[in-house]
Structures are given as structure tokens and as C-alpha cells.
CSV table of C-alpha atoms in Angstrom, one decimal:
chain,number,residue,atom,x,y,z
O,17,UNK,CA,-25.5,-9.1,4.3
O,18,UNK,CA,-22.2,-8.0,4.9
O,19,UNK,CA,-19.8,-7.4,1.4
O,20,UNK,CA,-16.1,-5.6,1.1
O,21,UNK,CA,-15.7,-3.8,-1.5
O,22,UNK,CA,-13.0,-3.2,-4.2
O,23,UNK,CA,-11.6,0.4,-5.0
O,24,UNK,CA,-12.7,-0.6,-9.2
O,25,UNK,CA,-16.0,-1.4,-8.3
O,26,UNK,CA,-18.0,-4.7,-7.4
O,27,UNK,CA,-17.5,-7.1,-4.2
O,28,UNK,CA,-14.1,-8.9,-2.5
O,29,UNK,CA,-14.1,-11.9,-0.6
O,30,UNK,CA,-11.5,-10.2,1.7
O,31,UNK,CA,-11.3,-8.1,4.5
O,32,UNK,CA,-9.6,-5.1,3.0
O,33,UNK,CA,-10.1,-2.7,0.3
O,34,UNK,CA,-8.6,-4.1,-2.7
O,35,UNK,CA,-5.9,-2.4,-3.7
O,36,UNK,CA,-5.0,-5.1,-6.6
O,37,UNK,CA,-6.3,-2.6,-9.3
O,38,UNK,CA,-5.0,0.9,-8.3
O,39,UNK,CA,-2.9,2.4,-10.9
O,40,UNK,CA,0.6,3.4,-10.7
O,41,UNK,CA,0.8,7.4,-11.6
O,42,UNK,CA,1.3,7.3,-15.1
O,43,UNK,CA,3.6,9.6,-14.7
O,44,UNK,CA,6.3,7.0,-13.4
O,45,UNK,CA,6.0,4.6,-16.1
O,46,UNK,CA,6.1,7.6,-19.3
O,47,UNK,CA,8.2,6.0,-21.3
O,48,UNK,CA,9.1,9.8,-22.7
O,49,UNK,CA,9.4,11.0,-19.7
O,50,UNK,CA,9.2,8.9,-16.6
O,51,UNK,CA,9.7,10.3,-13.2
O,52,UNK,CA,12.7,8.0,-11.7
O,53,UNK,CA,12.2,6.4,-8.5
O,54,UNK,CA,15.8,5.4,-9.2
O,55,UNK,CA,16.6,2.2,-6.6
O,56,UNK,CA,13.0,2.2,-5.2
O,57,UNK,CA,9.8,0.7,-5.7
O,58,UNK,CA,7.8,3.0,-3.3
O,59,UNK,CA,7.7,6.2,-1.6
O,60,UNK,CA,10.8,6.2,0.6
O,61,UNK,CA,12.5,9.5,2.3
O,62,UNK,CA,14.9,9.9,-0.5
O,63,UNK,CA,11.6,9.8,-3.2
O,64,UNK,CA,11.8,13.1,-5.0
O,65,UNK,CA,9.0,15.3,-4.4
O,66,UNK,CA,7.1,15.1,-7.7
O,67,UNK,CA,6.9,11.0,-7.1
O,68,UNK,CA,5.2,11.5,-4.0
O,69,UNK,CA,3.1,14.1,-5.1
O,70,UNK,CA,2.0,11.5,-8.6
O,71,UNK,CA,1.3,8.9,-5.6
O,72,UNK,CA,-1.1,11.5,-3.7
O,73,UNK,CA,-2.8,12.6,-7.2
O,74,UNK,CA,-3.3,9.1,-8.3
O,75,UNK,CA,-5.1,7.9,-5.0
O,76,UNK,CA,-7.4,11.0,-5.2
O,77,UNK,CA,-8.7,9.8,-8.4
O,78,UNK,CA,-9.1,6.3,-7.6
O,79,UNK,CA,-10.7,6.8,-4.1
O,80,UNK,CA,-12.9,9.8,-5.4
O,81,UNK,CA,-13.9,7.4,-8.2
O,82,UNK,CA,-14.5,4.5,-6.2
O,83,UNK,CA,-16.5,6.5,-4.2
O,84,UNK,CA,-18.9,7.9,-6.7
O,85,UNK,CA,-19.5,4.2,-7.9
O,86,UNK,CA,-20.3,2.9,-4.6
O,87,UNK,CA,-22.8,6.3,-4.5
O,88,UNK,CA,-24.6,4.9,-7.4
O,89,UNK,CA,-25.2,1.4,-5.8
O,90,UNK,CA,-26.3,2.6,-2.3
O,91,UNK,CA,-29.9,3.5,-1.3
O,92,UNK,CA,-30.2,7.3,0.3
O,93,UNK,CA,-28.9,7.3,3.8
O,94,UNK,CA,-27.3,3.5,3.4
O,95,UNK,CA,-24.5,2.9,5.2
O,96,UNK,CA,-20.8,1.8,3.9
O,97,UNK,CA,-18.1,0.7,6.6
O,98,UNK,CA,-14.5,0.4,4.7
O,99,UNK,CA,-11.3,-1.1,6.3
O,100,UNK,CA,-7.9,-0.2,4.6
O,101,UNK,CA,-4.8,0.3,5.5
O,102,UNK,CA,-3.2,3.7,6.2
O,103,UNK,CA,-0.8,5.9,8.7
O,104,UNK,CA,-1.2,7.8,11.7
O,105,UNK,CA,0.9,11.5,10.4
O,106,UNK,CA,0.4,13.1,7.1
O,107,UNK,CA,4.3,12.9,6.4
O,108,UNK,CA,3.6,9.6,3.6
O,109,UNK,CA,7.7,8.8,4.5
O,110,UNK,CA,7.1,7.7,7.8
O,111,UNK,CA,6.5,4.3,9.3
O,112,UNK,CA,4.4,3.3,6.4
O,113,UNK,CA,7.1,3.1,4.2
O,114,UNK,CA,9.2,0.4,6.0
O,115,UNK,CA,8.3,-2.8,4.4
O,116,UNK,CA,8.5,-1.4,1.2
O,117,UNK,CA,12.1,-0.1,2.2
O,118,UNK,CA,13.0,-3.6,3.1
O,119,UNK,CA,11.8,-5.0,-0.1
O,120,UNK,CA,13.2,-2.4,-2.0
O,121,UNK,CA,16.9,-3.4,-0.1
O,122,UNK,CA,15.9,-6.7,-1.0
O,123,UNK,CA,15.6,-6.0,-5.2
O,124,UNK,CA,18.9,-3.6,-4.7
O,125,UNK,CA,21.0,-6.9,-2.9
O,126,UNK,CA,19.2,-8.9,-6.2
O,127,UNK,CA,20.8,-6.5,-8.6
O,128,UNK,CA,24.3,-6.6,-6.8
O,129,UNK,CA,24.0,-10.5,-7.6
O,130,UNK,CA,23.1,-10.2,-11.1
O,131,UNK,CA,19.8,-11.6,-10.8
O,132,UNK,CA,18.0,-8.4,-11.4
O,133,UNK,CA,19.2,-5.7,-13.7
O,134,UNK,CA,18.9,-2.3,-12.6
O,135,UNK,CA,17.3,-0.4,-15.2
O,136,UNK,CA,14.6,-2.9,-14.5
O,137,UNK,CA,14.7,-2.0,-11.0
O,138,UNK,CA,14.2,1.5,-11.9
O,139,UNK,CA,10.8,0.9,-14.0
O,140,UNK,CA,9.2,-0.9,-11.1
O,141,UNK,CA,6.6,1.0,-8.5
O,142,UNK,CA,4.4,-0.1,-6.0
O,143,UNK,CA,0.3,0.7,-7.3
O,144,UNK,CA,-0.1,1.3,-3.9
O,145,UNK,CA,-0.7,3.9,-1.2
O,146,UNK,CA,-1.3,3.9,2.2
O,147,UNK,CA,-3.5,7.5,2.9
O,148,UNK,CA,-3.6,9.3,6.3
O,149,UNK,CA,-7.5,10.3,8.0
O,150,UNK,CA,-6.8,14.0,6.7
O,151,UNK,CA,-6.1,12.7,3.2
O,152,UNK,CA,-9.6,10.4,3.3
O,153,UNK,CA,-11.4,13.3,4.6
O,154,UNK,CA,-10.7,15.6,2.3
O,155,UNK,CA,-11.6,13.1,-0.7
O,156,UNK,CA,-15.2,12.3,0.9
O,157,UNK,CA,-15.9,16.1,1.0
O,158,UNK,CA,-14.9,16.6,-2.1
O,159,UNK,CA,-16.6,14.0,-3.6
O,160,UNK,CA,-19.5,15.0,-1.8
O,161,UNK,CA,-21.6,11.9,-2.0
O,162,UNK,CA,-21.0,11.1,1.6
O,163,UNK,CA,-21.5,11.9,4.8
O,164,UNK,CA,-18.2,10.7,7.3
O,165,UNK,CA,-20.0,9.1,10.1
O,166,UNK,CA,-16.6,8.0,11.7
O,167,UNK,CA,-13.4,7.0,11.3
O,168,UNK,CA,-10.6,5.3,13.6
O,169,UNK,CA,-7.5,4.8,13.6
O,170,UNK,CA,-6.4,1.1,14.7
O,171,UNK,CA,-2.9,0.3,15.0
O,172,UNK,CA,-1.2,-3.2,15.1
O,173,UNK,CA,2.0,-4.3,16.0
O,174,UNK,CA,4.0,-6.2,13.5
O,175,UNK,CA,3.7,-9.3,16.0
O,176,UNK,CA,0.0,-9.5,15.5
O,177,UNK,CA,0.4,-11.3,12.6
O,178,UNK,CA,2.3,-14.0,14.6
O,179,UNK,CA,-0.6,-14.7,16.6
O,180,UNK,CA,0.7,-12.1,19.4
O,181,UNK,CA,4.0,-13.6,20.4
O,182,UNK,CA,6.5,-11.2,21.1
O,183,UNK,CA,10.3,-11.1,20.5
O,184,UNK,CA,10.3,-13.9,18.0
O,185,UNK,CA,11.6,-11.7,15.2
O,186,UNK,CA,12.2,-14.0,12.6
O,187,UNK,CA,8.7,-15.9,12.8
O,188,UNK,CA,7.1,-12.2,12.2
O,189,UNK,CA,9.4,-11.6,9.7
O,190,UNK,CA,8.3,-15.0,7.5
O,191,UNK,CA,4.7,-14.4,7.6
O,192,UNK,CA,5.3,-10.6,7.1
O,193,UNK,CA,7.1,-11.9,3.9
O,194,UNK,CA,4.4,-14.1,3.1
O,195,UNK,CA,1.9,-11.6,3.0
O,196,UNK,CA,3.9,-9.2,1.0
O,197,UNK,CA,4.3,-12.2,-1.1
O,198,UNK,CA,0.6,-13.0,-1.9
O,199,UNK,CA,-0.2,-10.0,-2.3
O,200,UNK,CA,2.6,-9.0,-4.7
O,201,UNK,CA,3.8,-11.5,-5.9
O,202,UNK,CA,1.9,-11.8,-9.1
O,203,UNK,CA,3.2,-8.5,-10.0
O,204,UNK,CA,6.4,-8.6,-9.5
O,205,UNK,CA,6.6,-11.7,-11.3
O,206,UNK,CA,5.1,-10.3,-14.5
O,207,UNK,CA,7.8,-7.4,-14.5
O,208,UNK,CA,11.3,-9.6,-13.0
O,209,UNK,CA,10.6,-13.4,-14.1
O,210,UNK,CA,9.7,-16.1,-11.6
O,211,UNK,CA,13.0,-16.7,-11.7
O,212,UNK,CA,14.0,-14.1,-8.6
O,213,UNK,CA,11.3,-14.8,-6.5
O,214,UNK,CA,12.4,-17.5,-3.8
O,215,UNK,CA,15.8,-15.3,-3.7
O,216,UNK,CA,13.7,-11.9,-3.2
O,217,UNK,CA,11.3,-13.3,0.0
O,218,UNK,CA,14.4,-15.5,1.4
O,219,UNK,CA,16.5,-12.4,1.1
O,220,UNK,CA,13.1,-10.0,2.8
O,221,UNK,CA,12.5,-12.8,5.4
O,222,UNK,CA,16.5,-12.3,6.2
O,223,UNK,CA,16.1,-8.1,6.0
O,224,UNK,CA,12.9,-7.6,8.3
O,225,UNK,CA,14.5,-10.4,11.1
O,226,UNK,CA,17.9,-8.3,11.4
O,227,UNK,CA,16.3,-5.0,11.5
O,228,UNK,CA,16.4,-3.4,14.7
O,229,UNK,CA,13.8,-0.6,13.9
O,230,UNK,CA,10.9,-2.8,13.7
O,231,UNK,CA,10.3,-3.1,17.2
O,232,UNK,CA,8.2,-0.8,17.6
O,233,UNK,CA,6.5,-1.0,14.2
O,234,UNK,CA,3.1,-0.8,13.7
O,235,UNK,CA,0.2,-2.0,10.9
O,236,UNK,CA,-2.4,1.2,11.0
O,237,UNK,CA,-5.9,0.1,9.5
O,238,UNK,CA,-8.5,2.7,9.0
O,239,UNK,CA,-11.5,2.1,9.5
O,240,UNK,CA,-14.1,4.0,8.2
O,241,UNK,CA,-18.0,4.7,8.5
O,242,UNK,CA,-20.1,6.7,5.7
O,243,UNK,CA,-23.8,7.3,5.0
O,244,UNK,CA,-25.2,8.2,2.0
O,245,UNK,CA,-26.3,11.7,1.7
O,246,UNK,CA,-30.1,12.1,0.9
């Protein structure tokens, strides 16, 4: 029997590790004394280095705790095979940033029209976070319940999600949009309204077609192979 499993524990009818429960670092949304992201939702090259090093801390403790659970439900030397996304370079600005970049220029073109306010802007962050091999590695040793039996790297161009047809931009660009959207959608409702959200992925759809650096972006997946030490 084959199974996914979440990062909080039990089983997903999805292909992915779920990220739907990972916490944002608390220390972003102290209300004493929050960490400003100010005008993005994500880890972008202009994030201050303590919000990327909250992001870094926080997925250590989720992934070294959802590894210890998955420890307690596996029989000595079972095996566990887990598919999430990720990047190739341990720089977390790079490539893996983009989309969140574009929806991040999506909310700032939302507050410019008074749809969003800013100061809300500034509250909202991503619970996300897209780790590179070194980072997973270093969490399994750690944790020490596993053994790393393999992991690879798989990269995918942005047009795989368009059934493989190149060039047509703005097709990949919608159903980029739309999986942003089911994803996070639910989320960023509960913090902006449902009033913004047909503006926010008509305005993204718009962003990602025009942008001429996603030609050569790429969707990394990691996937990765662990037994269960005896």
C-alpha cells in the first residue's frame, strides 16, 4: 500500500508532502515584536537576514518533528519515500523564490489600488519553505531516526504543468496561477477578504505571462528515500 504523508502527522491523498500545516516562524507574526517582511510575503533577496534565518529554524522543527512521528509508526528497517518540493543551491533567494516574488508584486499593485491596505500586507507570510538536499540532510542526521537511502533532485520546467508545450506563456502562467491558488487560496482569504481574490490571480496570471525571466524556470521536487534504523 502506497500512502503520502503529511509534515503534522497521518496520511494525504496527494502527491506531495503537505505543507498546509507548517507554521509561520512565530517570530514574524509577534505582535510585540514582529520581524517585518515589509512588502513581501516570502523570502525574497531584499528579506532581512533574521527572516530567512526564522524560515530555516522553523522548518527544522517541523521536519525533525515530522520525522520522529513517522519513526514511531514505521517497523525497524521499513522504508519511507517522500516527494516535496525544494531547490537545487543552498542560497534560499534563488529560483525558488520567483512565484512568490510575482505574487508578492501582485498584493503590492493590490495595495496601490486600494484594495489591500498595506499594513495588512506587511502581517502576511508564506508558512512555507522550499529546503535544499544539504538542508534535508542535515535534519535526518540529526534526528537520527533514519537512515538516507537516496535522494534526487528532479527538476521541471514551468511548462510541464501545461502538458509540455512550450512558448505558450500565458497558458503556463493560468494554471501556474491556479495552482498557487488552490493551494493558497484559503489562506489568503482568511487574512485579506474574498473580496481581492479574482483581482490578486487575474493580476498573477498577467505578472508571470510578461515576465521575461521565466524561461528558463524550473519546479525542483525532491525526492527522497529513508529506512528505518534498527
Amino acid at each position: 500500500m502506497e500512502q503520502s504523508l503529511s509534515m503534522e502527522g497521518g496520511s494525504e491523498e496527494q502527491s506531495h508532502a503537505n505543507y498546509s500545516k507548517i507554521q509561520v516562524p512565530p517570530e514574524l507574526i509577534d505582535k510585540a515584536n514582529p520581524l517585518i517582511n515589509k512588502g513581501r510575503i516570502f523570502i525574497s533577496k531584499t528579506s532581512p537576514t533574521t527572516v530567512i534565518d526564522s524560515y530555516l529554524t522553523q522548518f527544522r522543527k517541523d521536519f525533525s518533528s515530522f520525522l520522529k512521528l513517522r519513526s514511531i509508526e514505521l517497523a525497524q528497517e521499513g522504508r519511507m519515500v517522500l516527494t516535496l518540493r525544494g531547490r537545487r543551491t543552498a542560497d534560499p533567494t534563488d529560483e525558488s523564490c520567483v512565484l512568490w516574488d510575482y505574487l508578492g508584486q501582485a498584493f503590492q499593485e493590490l495595495v496601490t489600488e486600494g484594495l489591500v491596505e498595506e499594513e495588512r500586507l506587511d502581517t502576511y507570510n508564506i508558512p512555507y519553505y522550499q529546503p535544499c538536499p544539504e538542508e534535508i540532510e542535515t535534519e535526518i542526521e540529526k534526528e537520527g531516526s533514519f537512515i538516507l537511502d537516496r535522494l534526487d533532485v528532479l527538476p521541471l520546467p514551468w511548462d510541464c504543468v501545461n502538458g509540455g508545450i512550450n512558448h505558450d506563456r500565458a497558458a503556463t502562467a493560468k494554471q501556474m496561477a491556479k495552482a498557487i491558488g488552490a493551494v493558497h487560496e484559503s489562506l489568503i482569504q482568511s487574512h485579506f477578504g474574498a473580496h481581492i481574490m479574482d483581482r490578486l490571480f487575474d493580476r498573477l496570471t498577467e505578472i508571470m505571462a510578461l515576465a521575461a525571466d521565466t524561461n528558463e524556470v524550473e519546479l525542483v521536487n525532491l525526492v527522497i528515500s529513508l529506512i528505518r534504523k534498527g
